[in-house]
Short mmCIF file of C-alpha atoms in Angstrom, two decimals:
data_model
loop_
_atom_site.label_atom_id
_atom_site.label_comp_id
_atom_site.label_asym_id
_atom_site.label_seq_id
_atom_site.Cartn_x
_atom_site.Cartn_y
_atom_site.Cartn_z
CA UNK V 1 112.49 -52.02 -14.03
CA UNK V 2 110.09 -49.52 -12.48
CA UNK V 3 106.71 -50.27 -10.92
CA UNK V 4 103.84 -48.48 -12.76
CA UNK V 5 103.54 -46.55 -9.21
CA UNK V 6 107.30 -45.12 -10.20
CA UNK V 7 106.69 -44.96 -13.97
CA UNK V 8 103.46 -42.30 -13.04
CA UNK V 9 105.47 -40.44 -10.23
CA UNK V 10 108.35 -40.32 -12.70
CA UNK V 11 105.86 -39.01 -15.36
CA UNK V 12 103.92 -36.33 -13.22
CA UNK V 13 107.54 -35.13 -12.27
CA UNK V 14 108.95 -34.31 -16.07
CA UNK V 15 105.19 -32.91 -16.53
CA UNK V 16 106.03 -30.36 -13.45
CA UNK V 17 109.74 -30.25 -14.33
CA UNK V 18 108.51 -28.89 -18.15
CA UNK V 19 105.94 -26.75 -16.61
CA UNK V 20 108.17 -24.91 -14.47
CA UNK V 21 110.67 -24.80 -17.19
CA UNK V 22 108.09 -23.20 -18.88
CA UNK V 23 107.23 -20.82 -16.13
CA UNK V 24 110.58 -19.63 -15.69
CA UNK V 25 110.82 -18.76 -19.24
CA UNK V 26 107.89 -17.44 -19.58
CA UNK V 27 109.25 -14.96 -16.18
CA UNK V 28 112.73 -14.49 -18.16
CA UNK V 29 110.93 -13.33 -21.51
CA UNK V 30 108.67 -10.56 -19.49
CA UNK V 31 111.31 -8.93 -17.57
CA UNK V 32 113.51 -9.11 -20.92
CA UNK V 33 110.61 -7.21 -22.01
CA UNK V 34 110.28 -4.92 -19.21
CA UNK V 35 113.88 -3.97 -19.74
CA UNK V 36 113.49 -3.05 -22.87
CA UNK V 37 110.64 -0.94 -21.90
CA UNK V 38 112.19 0.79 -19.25
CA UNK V 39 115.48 1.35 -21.66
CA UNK V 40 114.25 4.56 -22.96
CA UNK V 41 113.16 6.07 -19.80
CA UNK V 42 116.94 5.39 -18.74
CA UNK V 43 119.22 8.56 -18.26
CA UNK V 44 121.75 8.75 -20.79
CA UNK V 45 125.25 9.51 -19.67
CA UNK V 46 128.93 10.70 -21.55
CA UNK V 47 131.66 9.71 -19.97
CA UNK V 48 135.15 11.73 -21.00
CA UNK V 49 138.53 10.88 -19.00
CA UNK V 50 141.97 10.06 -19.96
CA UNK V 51 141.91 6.82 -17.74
CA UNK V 52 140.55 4.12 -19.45
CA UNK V 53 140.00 2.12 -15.98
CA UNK V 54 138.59 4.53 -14.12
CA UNK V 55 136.00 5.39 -16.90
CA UNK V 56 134.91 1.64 -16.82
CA UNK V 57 134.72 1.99 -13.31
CA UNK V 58 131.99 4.93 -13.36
CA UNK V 59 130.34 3.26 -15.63
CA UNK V 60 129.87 0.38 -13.18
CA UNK V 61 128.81 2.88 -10.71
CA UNK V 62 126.52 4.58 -12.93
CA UNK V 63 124.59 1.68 -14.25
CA UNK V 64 124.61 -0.21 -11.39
CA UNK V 65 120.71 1.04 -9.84
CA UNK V 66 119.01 0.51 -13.45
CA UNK V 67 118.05 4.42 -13.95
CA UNK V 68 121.48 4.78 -15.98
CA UNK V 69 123.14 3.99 -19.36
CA UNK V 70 126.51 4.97 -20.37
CA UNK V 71 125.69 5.51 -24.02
CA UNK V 72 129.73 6.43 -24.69
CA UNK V 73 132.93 6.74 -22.48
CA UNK V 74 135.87 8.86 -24.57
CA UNK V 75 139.13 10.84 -24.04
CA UNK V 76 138.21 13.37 -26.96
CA UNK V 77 136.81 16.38 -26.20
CA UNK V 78 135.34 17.11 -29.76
CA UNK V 79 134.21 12.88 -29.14
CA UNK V 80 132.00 14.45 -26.50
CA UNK V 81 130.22 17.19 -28.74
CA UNK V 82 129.81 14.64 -31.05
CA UNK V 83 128.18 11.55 -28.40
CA UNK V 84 125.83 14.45 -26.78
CA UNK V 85 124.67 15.67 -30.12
CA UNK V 86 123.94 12.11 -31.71
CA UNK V 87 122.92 10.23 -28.44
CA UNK V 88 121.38 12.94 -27.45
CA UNK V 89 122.87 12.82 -23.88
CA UNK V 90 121.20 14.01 -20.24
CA UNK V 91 124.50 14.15 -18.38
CA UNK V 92 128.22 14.66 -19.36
CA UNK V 93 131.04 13.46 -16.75
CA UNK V 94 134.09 14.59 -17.54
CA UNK V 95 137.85 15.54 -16.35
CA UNK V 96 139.53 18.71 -17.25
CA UNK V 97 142.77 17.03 -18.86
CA UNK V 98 141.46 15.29 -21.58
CA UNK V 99 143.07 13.82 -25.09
CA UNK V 100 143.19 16.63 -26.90
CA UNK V 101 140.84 19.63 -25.98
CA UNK V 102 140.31 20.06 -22.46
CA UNK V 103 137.56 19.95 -20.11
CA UNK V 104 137.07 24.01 -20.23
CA UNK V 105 136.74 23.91 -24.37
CA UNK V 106 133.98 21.17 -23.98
CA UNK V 107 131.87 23.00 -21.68
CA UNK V 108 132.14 26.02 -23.59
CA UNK V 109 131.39 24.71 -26.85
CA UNK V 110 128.30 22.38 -25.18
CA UNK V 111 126.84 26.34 -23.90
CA UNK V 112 127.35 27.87 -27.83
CA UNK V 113 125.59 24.61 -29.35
CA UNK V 114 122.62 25.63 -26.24
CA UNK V 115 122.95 21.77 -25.00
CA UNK V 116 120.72 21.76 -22.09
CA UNK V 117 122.59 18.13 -20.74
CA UNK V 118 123.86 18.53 -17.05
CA UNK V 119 127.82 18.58 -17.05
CA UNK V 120 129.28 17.53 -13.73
CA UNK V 121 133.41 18.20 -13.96
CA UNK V 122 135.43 15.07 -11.87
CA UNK V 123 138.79 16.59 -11.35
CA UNK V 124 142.22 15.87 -9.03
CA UNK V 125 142.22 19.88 -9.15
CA UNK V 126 140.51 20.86 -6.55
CA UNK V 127 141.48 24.52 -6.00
CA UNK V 128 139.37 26.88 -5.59
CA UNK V 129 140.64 28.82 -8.84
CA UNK V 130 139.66 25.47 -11.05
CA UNK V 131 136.41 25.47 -9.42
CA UNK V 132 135.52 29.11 -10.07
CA UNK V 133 136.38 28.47 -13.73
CA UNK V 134 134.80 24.84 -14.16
CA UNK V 135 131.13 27.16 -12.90
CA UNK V 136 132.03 29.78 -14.86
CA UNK V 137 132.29 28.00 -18.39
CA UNK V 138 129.33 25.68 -17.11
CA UNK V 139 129.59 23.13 -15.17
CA UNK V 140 126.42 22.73 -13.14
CA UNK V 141 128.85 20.60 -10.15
CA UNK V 142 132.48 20.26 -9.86
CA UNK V 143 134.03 16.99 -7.64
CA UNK V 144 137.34 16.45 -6.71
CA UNK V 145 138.99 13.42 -7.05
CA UNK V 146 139.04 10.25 -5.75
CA UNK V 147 134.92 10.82 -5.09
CA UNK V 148 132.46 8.30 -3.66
CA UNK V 149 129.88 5.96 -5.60
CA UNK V 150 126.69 7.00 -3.56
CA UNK V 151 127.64 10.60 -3.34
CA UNK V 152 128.11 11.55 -6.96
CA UNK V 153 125.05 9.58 -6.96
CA UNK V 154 122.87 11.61 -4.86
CA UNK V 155 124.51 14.43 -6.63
CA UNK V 156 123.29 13.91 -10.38
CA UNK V 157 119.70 12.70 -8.38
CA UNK V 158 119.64 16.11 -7.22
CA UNK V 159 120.93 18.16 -10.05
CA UNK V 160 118.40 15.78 -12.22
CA UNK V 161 115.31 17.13 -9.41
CA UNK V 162 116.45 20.64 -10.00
CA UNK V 163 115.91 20.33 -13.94
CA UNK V 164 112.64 19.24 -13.69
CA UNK V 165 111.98 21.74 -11.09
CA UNK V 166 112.96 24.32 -13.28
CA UNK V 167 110.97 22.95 -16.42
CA UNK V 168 108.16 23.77 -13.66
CA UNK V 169 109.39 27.19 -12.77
CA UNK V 170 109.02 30.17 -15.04
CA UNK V 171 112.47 31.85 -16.24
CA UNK V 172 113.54 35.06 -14.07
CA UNK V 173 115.37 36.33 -16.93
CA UNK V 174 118.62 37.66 -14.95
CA UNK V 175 121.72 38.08 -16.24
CA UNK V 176 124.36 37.29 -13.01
CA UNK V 177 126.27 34.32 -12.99
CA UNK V 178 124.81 31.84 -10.30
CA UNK V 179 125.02 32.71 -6.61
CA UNK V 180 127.89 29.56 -5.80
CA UNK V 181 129.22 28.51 -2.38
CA UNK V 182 131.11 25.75 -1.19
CA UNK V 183 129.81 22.67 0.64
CA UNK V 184 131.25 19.70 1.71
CA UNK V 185 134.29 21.24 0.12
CA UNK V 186 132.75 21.63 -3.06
CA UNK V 187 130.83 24.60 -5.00
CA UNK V 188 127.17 23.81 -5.19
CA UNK V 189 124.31 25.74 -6.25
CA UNK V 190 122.21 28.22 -3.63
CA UNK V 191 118.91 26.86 -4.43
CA UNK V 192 120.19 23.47 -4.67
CA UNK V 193 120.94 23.79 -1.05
CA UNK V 194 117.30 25.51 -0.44
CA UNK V 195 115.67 22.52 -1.87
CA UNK V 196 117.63 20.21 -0.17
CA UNK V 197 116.57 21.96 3.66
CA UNK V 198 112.93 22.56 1.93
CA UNK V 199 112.64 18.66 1.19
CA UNK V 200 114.25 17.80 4.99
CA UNK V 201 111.89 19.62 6.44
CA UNK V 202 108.96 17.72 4.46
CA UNK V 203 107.90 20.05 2.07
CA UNK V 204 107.30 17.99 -1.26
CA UNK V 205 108.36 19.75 -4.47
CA UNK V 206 105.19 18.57 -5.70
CA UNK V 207 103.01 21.25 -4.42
CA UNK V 208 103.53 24.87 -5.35
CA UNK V 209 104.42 26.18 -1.95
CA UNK V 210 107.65 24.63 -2.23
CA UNK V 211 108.45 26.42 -5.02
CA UNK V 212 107.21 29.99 -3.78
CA UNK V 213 109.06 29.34 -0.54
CA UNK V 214 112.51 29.19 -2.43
CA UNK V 215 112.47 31.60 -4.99
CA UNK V 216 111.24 33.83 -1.98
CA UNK V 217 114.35 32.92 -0.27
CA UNK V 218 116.59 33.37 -3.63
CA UNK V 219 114.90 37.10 -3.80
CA UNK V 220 115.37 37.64 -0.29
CA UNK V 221 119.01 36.83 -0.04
CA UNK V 222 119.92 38.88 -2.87
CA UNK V 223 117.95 41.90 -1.67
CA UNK V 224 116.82 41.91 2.17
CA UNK V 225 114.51 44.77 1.61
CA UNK V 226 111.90 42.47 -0.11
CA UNK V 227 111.20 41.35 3.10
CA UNK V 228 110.02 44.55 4.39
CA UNK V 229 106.45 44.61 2.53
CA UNK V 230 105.97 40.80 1.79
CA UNK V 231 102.27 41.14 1.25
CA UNK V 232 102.58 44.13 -1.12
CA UNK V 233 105.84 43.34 -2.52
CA UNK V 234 107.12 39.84 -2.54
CA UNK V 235 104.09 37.91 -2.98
CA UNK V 236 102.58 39.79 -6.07
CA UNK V 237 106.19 39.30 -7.64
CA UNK V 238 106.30 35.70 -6.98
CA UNK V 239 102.63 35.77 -8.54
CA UNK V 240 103.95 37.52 -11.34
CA UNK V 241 106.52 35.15 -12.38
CA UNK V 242 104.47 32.08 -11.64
CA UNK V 243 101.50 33.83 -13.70
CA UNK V 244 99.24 33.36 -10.73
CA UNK V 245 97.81 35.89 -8.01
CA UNK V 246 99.71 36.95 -4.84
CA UNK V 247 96.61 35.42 -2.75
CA UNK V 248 97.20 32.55 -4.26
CA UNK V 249 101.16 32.91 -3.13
CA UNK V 250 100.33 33.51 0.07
CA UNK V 251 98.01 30.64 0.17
CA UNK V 252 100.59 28.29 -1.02
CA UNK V 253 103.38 29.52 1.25
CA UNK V 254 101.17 28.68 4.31
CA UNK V 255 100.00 25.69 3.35
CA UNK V 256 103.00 24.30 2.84
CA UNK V 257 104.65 25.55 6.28
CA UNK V 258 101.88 23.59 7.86
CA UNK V 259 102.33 20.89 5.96
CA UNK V 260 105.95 20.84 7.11
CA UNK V 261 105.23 21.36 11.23
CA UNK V 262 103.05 18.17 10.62
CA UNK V 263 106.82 16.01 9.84
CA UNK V 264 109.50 16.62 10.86
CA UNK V 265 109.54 20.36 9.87
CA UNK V 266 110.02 21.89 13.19
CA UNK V 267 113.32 19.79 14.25
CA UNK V 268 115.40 20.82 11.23
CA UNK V 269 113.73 24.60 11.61
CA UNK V 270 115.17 24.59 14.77
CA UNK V 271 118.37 23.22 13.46
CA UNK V 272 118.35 26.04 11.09
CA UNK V 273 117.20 29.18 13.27
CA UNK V 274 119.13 27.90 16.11
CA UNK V 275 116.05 28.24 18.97
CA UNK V 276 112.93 26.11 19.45
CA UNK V 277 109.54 27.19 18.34
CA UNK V 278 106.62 25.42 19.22
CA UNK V 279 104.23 27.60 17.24
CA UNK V 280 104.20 27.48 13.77
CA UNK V 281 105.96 30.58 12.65
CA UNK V 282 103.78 32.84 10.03
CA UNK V 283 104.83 32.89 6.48
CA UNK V 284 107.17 36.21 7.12
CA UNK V 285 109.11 34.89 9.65
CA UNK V 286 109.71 31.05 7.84
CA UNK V 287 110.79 33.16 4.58
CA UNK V 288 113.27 35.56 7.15
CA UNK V 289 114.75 32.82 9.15
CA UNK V 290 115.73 30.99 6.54
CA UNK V 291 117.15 33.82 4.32
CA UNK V 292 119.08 34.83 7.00
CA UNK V 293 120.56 31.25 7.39
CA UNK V 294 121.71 30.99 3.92
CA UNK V 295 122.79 34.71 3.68
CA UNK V 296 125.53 33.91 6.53
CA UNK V 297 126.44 30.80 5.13
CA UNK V 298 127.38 32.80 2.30
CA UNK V 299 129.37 35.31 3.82
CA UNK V 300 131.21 32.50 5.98
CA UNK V 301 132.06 31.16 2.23
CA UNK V 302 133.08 34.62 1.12
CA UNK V 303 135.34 34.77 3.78
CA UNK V 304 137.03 31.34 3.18
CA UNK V 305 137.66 32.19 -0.34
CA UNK V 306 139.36 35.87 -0.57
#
């Protein structure tokens, strides 16, 4: 028999036990409900390879930091039109041997419906030749087999940045095919590699400087002559497309180098340039320097693949 000492302790401790009960419940139920809040705001992904392991496997990898859903995993390609259109998917995975149409045929047909989802090809064929054709019918990035977890993580990250980016950015209206080069033994994007030594250098993508700086750098490496008159030239273009005056681009341009020289800005411009600066250089020579950086790294690519 217990004391009436015991009987109370004994009491007070199913009281707590039921109240903590309680309390974890009560913690379960709200992030049940924060889940289911945050659902929506997850990207949706396709999945399409012939390997039934290896799709559950990306799927794992996918979903695994909570920003990701695999809505559908297939090894149709008309199964992919259909998942994109009806789930109306953000990013498509796929191989180019599928089931029955190939990899090629879906990333046409996703550019004649005017799907606007990001298509990333994940291939064992990793020839230059499949590459060239995987950009060509669409593919925004092309990875060659076995790839790793974190990398074709960071990849869609980026590729995801450059979207919204571009939602931001007016539309240049040009009719060439993207300028591509390889990196890390892959094709990737020019002004996903601007953006990528723009944000090293500290320059946020949230202020409009960031943006002037690389489509100044796009222009520039396509024609070096729009360097020669940037005040009268490149800056009222830039204004034109952003709809804003070339004052105002100017502006922009500058503030943003600054910002940048306050980081860690200089280091990587000296990484870049190849020489150490300590003054901040003006807006003319931070557009040149780094055109010229990306216009060789194109012609070493050139040279690699004829």
């Amino acid at each position: 028999m217990f004391s009436n000492t015991d009987e109370k302790i004994i009491a007070w401790y199913n009281c707590f036990r039921g109240k903590r009960k309680g309390s974890l419940l009560l913690q379960i139920m709200l992030r049940m409900g924060e889940s289911k809040m945050n659902e929506s705001e997850k990207l949706k992904v396709v999945l399409a390879d012939r390997d039934g392991f290896y799709l559950q496997k990306l799927k794992r990898c996918l979903e695994r930091k909570g920003d990701m859903t695999v809505v559908g995993m297939t090894d149709s390609g008309p199964a992919v039109l259909e998942m994109v259109r009806k789930l109306n998917a953000d990013i498509v995975l796929l191989d180019i041997l599928l089931g029955d149409r190939d990899g090629f045929w879906v990333l046409e047909s996703l550019k004649k419906l005017g799907s606007d989802c990001i298509c990333i090809m994940i291939s064992a064929m990793d020839s230059d030749k499949m590459v060239r054709r995987a950009i060509g019918f669409g593919a925004d990035y092309y990875m060659a087999k076995p790839i790793q977890g974190e990398l074709l993580l960071e990849r869609i990250h980026q590729l995801i940045e450059g979207e919204k980016r571009d939602k931001y950015e007016p539309s240049m209206n040009l009719n060439e095919e993207k300028s591509v080069y390889v990196i890390e033994g892959s094709y990737q994007n020019l002004e996903a590699d601007i953006s990528t030594t723009l944000s090293r250098m500290g320059i946020s993508a949230s202020i409009k400087g960031y943006h002037f700086i690389r489509r100044a750098i796009m222009m520039a490496v396509d024609n070096e002559e729009v360097l020669i008159g940037i005040t009268k030239g490149l800056y009222p273009d830039i204004g034109k497309l952003f709809k804003t005056s070339a004052s105002k681009v100017e502006r922009a341009i500058r503030h943003a180098i600054e910002s940048a020289w306050k980081k860690n800005g200089q280091q990587v411009y000296f990484e870049v340039v190849g020489y150490l600066t300590m003054d901040k250089p003006t807006n003319g020579q931070f557009i040149a320097a780094l055109t010229e950086y990306f216009r060789i790294r194109q012609n070493e690519v050139s040279k690699k693949i004829s």
